mmCIF file of C-alpha atoms in Angstrom:
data_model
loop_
_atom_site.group_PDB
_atom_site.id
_atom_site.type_symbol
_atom_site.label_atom_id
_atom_site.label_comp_id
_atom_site.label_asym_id
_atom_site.label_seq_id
_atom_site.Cartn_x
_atom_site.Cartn_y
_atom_site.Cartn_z
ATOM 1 C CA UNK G 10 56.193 -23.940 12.026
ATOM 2 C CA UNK G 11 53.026 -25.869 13.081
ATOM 3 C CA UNK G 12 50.555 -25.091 16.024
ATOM 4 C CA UNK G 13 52.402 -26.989 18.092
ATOM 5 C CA UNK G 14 52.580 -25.498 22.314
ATOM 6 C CA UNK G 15 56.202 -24.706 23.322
ATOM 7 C CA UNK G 16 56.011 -24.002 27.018
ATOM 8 C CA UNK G 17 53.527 -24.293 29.851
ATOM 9 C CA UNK G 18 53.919 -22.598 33.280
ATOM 10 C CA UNK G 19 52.588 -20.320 35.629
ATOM 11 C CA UNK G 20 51.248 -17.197 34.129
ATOM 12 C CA UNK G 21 51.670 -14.138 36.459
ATOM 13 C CA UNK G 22 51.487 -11.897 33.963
ATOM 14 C CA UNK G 23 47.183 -12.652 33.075
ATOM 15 C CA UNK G 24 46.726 -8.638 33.644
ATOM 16 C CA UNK G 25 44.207 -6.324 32.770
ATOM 17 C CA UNK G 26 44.215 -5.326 28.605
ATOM 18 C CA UNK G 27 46.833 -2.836 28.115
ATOM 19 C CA UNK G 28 49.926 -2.513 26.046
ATOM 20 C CA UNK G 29 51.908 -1.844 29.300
ATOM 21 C CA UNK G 30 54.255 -4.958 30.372
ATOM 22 C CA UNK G 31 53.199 -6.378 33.802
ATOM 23 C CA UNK G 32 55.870 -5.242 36.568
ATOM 24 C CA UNK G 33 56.362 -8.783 37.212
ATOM 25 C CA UNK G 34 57.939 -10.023 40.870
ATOM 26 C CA UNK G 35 61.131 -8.740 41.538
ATOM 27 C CA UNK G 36 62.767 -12.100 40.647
ATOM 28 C CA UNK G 37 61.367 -13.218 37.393
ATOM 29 C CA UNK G 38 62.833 -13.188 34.308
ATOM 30 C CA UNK G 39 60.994 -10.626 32.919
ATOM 31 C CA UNK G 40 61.611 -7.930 36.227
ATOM 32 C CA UNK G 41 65.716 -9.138 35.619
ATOM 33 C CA UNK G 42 65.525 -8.083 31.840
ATOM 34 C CA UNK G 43 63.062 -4.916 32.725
ATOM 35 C CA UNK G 44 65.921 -3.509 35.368
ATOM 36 C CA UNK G 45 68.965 -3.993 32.559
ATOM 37 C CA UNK G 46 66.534 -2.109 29.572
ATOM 38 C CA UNK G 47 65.636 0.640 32.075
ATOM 39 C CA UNK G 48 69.399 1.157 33.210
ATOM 40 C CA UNK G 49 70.420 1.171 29.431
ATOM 41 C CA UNK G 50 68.108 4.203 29.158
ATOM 42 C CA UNK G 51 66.755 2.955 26.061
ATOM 43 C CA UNK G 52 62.758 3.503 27.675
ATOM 44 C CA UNK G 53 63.358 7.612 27.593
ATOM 45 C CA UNK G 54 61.488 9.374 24.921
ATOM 46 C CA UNK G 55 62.900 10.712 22.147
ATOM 47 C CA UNK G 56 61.293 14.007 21.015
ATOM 48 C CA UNK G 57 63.309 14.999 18.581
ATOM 49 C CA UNK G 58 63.331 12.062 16.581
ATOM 50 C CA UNK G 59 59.725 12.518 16.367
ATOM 51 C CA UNK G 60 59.587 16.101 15.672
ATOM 52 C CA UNK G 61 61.640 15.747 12.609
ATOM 53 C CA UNK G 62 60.090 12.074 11.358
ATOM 54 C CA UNK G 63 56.189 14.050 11.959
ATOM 55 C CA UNK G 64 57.388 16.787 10.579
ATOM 56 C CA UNK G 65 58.767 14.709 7.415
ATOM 57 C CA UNK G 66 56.317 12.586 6.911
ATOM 58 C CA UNK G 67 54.026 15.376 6.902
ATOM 59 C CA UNK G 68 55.851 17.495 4.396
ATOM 60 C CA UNK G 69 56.368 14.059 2.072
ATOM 61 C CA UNK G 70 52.184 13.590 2.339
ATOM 62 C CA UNK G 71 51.922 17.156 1.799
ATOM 63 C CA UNK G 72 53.832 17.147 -1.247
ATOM 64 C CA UNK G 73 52.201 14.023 -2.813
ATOM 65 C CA UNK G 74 48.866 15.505 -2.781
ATOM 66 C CA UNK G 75 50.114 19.012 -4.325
ATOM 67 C CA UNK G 76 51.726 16.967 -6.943
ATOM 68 C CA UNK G 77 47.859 15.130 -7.518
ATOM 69 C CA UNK G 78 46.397 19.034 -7.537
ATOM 70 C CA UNK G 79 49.032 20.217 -9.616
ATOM 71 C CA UNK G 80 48.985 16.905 -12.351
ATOM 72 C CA UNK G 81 45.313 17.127 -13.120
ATOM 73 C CA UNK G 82 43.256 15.181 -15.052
ATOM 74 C CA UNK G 83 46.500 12.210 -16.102
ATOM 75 C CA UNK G 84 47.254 8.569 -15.926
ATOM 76 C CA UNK G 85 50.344 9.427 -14.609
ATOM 77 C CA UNK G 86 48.345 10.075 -11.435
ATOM 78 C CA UNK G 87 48.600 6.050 -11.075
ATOM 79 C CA UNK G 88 52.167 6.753 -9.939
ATOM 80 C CA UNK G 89 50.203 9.790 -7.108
ATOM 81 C CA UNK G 90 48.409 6.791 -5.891
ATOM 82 C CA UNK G 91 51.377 4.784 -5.017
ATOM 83 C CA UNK G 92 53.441 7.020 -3.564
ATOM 84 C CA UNK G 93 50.603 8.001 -1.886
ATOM 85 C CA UNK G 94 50.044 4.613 -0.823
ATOM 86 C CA UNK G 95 53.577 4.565 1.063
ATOM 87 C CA UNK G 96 53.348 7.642 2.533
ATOM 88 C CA UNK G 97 49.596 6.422 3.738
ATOM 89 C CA UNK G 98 51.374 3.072 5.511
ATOM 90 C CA UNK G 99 54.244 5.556 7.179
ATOM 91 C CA UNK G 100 51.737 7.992 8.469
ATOM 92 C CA UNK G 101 49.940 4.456 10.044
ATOM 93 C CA UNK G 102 53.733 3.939 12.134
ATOM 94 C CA UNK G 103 53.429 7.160 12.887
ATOM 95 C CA UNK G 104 49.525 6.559 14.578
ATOM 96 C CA UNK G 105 51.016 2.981 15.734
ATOM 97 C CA UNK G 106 54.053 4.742 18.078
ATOM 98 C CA UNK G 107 51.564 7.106 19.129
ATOM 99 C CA UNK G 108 48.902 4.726 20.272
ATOM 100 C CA UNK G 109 51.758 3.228 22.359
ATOM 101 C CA UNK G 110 52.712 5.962 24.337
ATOM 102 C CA UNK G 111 55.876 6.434 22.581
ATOM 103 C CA UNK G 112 56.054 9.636 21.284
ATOM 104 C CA UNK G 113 55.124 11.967 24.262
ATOM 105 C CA UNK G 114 55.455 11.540 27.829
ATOM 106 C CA UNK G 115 51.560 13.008 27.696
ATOM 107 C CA UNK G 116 48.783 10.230 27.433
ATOM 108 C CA UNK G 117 46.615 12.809 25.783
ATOM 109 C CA UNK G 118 49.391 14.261 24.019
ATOM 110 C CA UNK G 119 49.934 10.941 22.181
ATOM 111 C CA UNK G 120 45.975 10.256 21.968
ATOM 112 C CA UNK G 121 45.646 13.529 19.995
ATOM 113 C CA UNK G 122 48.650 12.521 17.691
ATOM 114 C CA UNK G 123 47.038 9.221 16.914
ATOM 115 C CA UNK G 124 43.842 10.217 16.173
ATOM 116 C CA UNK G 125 45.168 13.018 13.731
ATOM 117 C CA UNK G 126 47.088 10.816 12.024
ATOM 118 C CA UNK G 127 44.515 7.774 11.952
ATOM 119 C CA UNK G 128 41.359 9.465 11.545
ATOM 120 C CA UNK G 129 41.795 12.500 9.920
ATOM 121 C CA UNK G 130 44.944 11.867 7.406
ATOM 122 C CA UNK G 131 44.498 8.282 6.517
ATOM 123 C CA UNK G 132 41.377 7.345 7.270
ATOM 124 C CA UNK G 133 41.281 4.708 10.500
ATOM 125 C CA UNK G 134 39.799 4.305 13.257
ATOM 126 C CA UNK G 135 42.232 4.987 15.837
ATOM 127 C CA UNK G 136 40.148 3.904 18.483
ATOM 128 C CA UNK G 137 38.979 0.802 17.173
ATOM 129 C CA UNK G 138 42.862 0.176 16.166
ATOM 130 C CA UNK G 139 43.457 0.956 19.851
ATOM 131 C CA UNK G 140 40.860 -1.661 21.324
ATOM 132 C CA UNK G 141 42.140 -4.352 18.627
ATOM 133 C CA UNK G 142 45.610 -3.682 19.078
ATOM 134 C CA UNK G 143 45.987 -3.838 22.899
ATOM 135 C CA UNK G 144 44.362 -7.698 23.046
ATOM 136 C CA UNK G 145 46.646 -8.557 20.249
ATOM 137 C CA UNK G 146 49.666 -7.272 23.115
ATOM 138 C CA UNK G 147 48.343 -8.748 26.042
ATOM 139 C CA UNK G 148 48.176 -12.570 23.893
ATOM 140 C CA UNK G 149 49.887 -12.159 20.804
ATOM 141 C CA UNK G 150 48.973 -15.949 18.923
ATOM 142 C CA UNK G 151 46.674 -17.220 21.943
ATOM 143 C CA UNK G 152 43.810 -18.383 20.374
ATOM 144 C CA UNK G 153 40.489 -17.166 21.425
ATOM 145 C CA UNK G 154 42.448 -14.242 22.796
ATOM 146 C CA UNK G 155 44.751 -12.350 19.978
ATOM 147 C CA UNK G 156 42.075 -10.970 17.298
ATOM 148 C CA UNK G 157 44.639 -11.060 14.995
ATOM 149 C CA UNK G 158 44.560 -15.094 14.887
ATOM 150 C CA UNK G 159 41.024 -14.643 14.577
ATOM 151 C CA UNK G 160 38.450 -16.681 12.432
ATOM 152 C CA UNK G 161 38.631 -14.339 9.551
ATOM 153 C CA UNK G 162 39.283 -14.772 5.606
ATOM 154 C CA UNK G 163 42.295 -16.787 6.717
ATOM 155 C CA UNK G 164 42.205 -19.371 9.020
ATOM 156 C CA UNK G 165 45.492 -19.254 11.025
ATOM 157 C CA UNK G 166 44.865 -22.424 12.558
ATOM 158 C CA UNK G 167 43.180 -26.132 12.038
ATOM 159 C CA UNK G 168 40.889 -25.677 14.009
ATOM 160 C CA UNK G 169 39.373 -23.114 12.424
ATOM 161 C CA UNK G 170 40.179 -25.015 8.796
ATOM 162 C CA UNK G 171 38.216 -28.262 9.633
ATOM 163 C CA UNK G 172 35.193 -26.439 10.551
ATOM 164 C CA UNK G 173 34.683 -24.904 7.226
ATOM 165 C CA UNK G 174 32.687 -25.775 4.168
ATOM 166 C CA UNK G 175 31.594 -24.555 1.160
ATOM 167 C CA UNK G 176 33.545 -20.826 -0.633
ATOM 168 C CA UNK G 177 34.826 -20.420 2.781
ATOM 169 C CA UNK G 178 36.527 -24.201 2.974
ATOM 170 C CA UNK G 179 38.011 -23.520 -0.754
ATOM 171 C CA UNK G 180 39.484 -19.908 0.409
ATOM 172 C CA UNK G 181 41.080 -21.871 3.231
ATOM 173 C CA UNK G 182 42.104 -24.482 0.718
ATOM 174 C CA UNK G 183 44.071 -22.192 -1.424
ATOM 175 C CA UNK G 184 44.818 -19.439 1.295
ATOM 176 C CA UNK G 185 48.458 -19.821 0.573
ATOM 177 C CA UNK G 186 48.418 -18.436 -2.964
ATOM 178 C CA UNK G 187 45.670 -16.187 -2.524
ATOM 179 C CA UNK G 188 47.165 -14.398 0.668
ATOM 180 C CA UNK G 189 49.618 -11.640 -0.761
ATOM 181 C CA UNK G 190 46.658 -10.927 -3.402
ATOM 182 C CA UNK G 191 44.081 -10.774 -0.768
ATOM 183 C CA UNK G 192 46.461 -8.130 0.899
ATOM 184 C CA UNK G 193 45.119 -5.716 -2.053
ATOM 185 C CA UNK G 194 41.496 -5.423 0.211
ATOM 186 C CA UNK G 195 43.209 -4.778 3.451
ATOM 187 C CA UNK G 196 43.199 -1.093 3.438
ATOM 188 C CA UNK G 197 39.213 -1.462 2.197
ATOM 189 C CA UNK G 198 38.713 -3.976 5.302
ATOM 190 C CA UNK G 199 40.492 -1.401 7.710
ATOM 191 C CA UNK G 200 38.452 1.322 6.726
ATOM 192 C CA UNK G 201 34.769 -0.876 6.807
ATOM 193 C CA UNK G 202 35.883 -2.385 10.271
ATOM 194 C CA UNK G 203 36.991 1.265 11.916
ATOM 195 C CA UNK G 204 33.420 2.669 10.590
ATOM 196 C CA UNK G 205 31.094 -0.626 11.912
ATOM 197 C CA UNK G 206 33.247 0.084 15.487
ATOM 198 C CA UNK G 207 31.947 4.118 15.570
ATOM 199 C CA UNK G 208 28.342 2.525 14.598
ATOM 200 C CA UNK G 209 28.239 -0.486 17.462
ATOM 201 C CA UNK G 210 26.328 1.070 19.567
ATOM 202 C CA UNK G 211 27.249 -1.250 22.849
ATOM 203 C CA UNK G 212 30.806 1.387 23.661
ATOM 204 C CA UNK G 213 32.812 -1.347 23.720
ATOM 205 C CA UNK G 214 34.979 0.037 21.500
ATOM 206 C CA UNK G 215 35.694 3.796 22.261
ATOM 207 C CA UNK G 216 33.480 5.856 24.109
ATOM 208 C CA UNK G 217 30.295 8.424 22.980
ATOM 209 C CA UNK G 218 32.568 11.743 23.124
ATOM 210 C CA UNK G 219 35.255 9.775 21.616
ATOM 211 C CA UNK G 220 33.647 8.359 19.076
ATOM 212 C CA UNK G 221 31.920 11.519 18.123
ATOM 213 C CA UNK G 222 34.965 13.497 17.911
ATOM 214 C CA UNK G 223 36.803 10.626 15.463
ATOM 215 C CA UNK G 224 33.338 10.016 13.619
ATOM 216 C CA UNK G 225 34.080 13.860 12.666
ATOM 217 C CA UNK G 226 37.945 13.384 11.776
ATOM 218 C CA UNK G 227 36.330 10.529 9.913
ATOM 219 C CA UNK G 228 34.083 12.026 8.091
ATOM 220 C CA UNK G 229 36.313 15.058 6.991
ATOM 221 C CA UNK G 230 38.955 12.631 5.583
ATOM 222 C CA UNK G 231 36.332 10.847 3.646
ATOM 223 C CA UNK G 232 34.777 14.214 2.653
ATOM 224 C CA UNK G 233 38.041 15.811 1.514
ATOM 225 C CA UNK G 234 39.743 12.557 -0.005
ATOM 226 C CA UNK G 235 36.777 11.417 -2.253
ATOM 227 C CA UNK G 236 36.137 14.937 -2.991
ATOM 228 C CA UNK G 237 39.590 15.999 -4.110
ATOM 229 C CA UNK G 238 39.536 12.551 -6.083
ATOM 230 C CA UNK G 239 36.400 12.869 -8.099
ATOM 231 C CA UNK G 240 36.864 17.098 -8.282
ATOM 232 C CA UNK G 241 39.831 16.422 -9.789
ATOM 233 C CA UNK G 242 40.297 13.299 -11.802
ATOM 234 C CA UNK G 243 37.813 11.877 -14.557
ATOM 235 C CA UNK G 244 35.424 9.331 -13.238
ATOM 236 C CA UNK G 245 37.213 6.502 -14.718
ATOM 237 C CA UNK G 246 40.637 7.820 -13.506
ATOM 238 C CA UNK G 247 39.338 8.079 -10.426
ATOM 239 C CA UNK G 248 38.035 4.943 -9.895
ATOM 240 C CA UNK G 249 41.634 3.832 -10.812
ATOM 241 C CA UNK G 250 43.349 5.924 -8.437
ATOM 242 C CA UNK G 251 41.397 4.524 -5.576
ATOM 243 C CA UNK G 252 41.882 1.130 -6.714
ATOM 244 C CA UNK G 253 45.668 1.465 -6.737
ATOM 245 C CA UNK G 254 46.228 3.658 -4.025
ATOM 246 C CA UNK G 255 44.430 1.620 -1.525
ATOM 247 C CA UNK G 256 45.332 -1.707 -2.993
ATOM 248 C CA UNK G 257 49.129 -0.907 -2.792
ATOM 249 C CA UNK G 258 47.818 0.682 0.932
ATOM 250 C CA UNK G 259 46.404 -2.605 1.848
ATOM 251 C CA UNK G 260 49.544 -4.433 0.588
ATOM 252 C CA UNK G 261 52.488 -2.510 2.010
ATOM 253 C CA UNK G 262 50.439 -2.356 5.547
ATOM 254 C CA UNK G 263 49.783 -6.328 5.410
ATOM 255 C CA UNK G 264 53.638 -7.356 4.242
ATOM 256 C CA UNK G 265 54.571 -4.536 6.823
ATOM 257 C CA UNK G 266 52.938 -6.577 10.113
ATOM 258 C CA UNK G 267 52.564 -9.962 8.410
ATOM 259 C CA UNK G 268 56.463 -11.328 9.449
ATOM 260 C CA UNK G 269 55.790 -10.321 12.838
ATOM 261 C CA UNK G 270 53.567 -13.086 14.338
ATOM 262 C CA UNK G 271 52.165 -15.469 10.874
ATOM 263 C CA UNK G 272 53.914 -18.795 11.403
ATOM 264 C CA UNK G 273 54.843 -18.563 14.618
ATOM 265 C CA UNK G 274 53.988 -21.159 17.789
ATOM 266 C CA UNK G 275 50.198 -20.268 18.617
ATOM 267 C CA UNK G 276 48.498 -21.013 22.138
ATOM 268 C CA UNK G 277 45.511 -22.920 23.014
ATOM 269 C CA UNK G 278 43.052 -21.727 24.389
ATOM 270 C CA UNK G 279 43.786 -22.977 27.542
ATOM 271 C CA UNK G 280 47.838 -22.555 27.917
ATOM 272 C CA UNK G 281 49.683 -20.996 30.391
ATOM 273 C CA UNK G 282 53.180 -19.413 29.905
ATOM 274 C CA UNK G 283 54.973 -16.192 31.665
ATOM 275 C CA UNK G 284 54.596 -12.792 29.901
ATOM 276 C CA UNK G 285 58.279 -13.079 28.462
ATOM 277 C CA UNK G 286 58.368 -16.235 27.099
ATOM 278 C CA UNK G 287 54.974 -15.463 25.709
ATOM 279 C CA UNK G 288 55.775 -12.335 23.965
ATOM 280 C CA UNK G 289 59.549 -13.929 22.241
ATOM 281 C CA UNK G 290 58.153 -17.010 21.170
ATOM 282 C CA UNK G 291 55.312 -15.517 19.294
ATOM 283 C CA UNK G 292 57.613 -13.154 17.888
ATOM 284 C CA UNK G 293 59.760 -12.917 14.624
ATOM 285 C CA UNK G 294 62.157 -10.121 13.413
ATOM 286 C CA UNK G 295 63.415 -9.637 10.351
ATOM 287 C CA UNK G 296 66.760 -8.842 9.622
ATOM 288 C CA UNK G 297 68.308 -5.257 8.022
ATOM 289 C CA UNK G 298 69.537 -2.467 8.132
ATOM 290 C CA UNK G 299 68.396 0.958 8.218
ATOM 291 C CA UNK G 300 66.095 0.896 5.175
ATOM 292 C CA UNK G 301 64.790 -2.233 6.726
ATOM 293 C CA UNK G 302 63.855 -0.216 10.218
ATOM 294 C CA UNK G 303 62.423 2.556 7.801
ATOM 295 C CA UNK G 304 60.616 0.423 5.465
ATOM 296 C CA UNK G 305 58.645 -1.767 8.308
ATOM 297 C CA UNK G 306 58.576 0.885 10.617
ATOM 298 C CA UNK G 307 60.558 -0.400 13.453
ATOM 299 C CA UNK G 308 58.208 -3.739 13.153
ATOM 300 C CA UNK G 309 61.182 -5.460 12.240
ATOM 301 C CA UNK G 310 62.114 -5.617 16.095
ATOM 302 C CA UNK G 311 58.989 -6.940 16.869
ATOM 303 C CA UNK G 312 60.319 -8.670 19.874
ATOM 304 C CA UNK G 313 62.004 -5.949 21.541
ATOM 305 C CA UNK G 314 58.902 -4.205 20.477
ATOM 306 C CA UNK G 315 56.321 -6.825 22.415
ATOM 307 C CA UNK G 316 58.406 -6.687 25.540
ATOM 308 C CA UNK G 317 58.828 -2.967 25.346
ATOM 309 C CA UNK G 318 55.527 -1.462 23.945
ATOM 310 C CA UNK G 319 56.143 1.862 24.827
ATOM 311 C CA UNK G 320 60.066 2.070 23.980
ATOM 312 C CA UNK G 321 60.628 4.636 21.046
ATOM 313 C CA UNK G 322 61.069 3.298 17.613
ATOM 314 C CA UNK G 323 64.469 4.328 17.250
ATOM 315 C CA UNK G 324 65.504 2.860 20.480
ATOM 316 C CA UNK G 325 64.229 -0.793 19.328
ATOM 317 C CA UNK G 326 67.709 -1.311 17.471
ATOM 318 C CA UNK G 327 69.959 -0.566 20.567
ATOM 319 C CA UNK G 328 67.796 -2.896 23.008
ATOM 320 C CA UNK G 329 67.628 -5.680 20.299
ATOM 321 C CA UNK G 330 71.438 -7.417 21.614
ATOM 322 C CA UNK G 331 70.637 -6.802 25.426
ATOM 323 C CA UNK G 332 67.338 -8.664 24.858
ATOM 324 C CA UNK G 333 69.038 -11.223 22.859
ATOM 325 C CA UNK G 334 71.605 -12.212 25.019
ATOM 326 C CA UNK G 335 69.568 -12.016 27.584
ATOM 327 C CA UNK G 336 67.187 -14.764 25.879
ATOM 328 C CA UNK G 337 70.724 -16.853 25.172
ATOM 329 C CA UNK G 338 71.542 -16.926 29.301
ATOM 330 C CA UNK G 339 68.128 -17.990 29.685
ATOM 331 C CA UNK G 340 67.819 -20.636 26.930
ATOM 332 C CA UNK G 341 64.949 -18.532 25.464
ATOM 333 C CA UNK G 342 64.472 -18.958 21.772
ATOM 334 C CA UNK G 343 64.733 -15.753 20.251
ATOM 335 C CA UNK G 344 64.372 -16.074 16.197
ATOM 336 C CA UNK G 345 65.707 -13.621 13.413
ATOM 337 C CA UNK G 346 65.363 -13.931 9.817
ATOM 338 C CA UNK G 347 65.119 -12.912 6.244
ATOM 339 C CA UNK G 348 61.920 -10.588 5.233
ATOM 340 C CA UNK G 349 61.881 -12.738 2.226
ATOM 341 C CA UNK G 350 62.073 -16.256 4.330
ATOM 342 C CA UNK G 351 59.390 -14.838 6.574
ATOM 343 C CA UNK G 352 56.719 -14.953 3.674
ATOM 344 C CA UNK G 353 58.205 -18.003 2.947
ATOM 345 C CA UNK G 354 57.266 -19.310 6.520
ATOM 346 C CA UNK G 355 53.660 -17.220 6.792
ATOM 347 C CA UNK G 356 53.049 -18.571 3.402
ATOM 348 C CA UNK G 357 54.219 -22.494 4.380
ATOM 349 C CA UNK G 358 51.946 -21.948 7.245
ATOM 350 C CA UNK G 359 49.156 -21.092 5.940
ATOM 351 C CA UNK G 360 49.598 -23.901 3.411
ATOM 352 C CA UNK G 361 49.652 -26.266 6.523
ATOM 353 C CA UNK G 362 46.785 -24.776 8.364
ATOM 354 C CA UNK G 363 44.041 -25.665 5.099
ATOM 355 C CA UNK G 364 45.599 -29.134 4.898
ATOM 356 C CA UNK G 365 42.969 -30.823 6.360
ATOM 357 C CA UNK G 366 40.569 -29.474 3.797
ATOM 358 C CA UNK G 367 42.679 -30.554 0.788
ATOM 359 C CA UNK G 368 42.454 -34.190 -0.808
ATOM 360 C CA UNK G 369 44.148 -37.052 1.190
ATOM 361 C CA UNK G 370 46.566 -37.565 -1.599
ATOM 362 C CA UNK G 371 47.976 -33.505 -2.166
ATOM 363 C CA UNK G 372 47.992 -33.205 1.793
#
């Protein structure tokens, strides 16, 4: 799937940042789809889904650290780290509903559950996340717009491949193979980038209180996790542990929200196309069943999930043939695949994207 624009069109939906859906006029597509969701009841919350999958995931994190206290000073604390690594990626889903409103009908309610389980259990900024997140929503793969397409470690598009030179033009070069392996830094890169947003002193990330008050649930998770670590473990072991459990952190969270948008149609700069069309043609889900919805977290429906930001995760599954047919009556392309044809396509894009800085004859 190349760069390549899909639709053009009036864009009533340019609203303010938020990961609310723009109410749209009564007769656009996207108000007509809204109305059917809203009658299905499928935008209710669903607290006791989320009382016993917080309460789970809680007693699952809990355990995997009493097993660490209670193994000691052993390699076999390798195996700690990764299933500490998974439950560290599910407690993230857990921050992600919350920071879209999902969980409680309170906006402070799910604030405080995001923050808990950002900040304080797993070590992210859930503010920063918050800010970063929401712009991704409003454009998802609209250059200049979506920080996720950003001008990073990987260039998403050619733009941003022909302009480079030097270690960066190689990277882009061979960003294909080196992608999956570079997914081993991610959970270092979330951390550095949540900590730089509490230090930027400009508030354009969170605000002072806020950013006190999540500097200290930042702090204590740092305090207690290096701490129980390097109290526990040998220093080599240690060193180990970290490297494994946040590698395998960095990995499961980047194959966990790479199918989503990687490979997909992206935007110029300059494009205009309605909020609906926007949202499904940027969007990929994957294919499964309920391990599938467990494993990625609900991601999986990541179109329902862009059209519906604040519909419950377990809700995404029952909305996901209402929103496809509706796409079908409105000759919408709405694309499903394979998790293991997704890479294929993020990894085939990628490939295409550092073309241009690969010799004429290989390109």
């Amino acid at each position: 799937m190349t760069t390549d624009i899909i639709d053009r069109g009036a864009d009533p939906a340019d609203h303010a940042e938020t990961t609310k859906p723009p109410p749209g006029g009564r007769g656009s597509d996207y108000a007509a789809l809204s109305r059917e969701v809203k009658r299905s009841g499928l935008l209710k919350r669903r607290p006791g889904y989320y009382s016993v999958k917080i309460g789970a995931n809680l007693l699952l994190l809990a355990a995997g650290w009493t097993a660490f206290a209670m193994l000691g000073q052993s390699w076999w604390q390798l195996l700690t780290a990764a299933f500490l690594a998974v439950m560290f990626t599910q407690t993230g889903f857990i921050g992600h509903d919350a920071g879209h409103h999902q969980i409680a009908a309170s906006k402070r309610v799910n604030n405080l559950l995001g923050r808990v389980h950002a900040d304080l259990l797993i070590g992210l900024s859930y503010g920063w996340w918050i800010s970063k997140h929401t712009r991704h929503h409003s454009h998802p793969n609209h250059v200049d717009r979506d920080p996720d397409i950003a001008d990073g470690a990987i260039a998403f598009t050619q733009d941003h491949a022909r302009v480079r030179s030097g270690p960066y033009a190689w990277l882009a070069r061979h960003q294909a193979w080196l992608f999956f392996p570079m997914l081993l830094l991610e959970g270092l890169a979330l951390h550095v980038a949540g900590v730089r947003a509490l230090l930027d002193r400009s508030g354009t990330h969170v605000g002072r209180a806020t950013k006190l008050g999540e500097a200290a649930l930042l702090t204590a998770h740092l305090g207690g996790y290096l701490g129980a670590v390097f109290w526990v473990l040998s220093p080599l072991q240690a060193v180990c542990f970290l490297l494994v459990h946040q590698g395998l952190f960095g990995l499961y969270m980047g194959c966990s929200f790479a199918p989503n948008h990687k490979g997909m149609p992206i935007f110029a700069k300059n494009d205009k196309i309605d909020f609906l069309r926007r949202q499904v043609l940027t969007s990929r889900n994957i294919r499964g069943r309920r391990f599938t919805d467990f494993a990625l977290g609900g991601l999986n429906y990541q179109i329902e999930h862009h059209l519906f930001p604040s519909m419950p995760r377990p809700n995404l599954r029952h909305a996901q043939e209402l929103v496809r047919t509706f796409c079908a009556r409105h000759g919408i392309a709405y694309y499903e695949t394979g998790l293991f044809n997704s890479y294929a396509q993020v990894l085939r894009h990628l490939h295409t994207v550092g073309g241009p800085l690969r010799p004429e004859l290989e390109y």
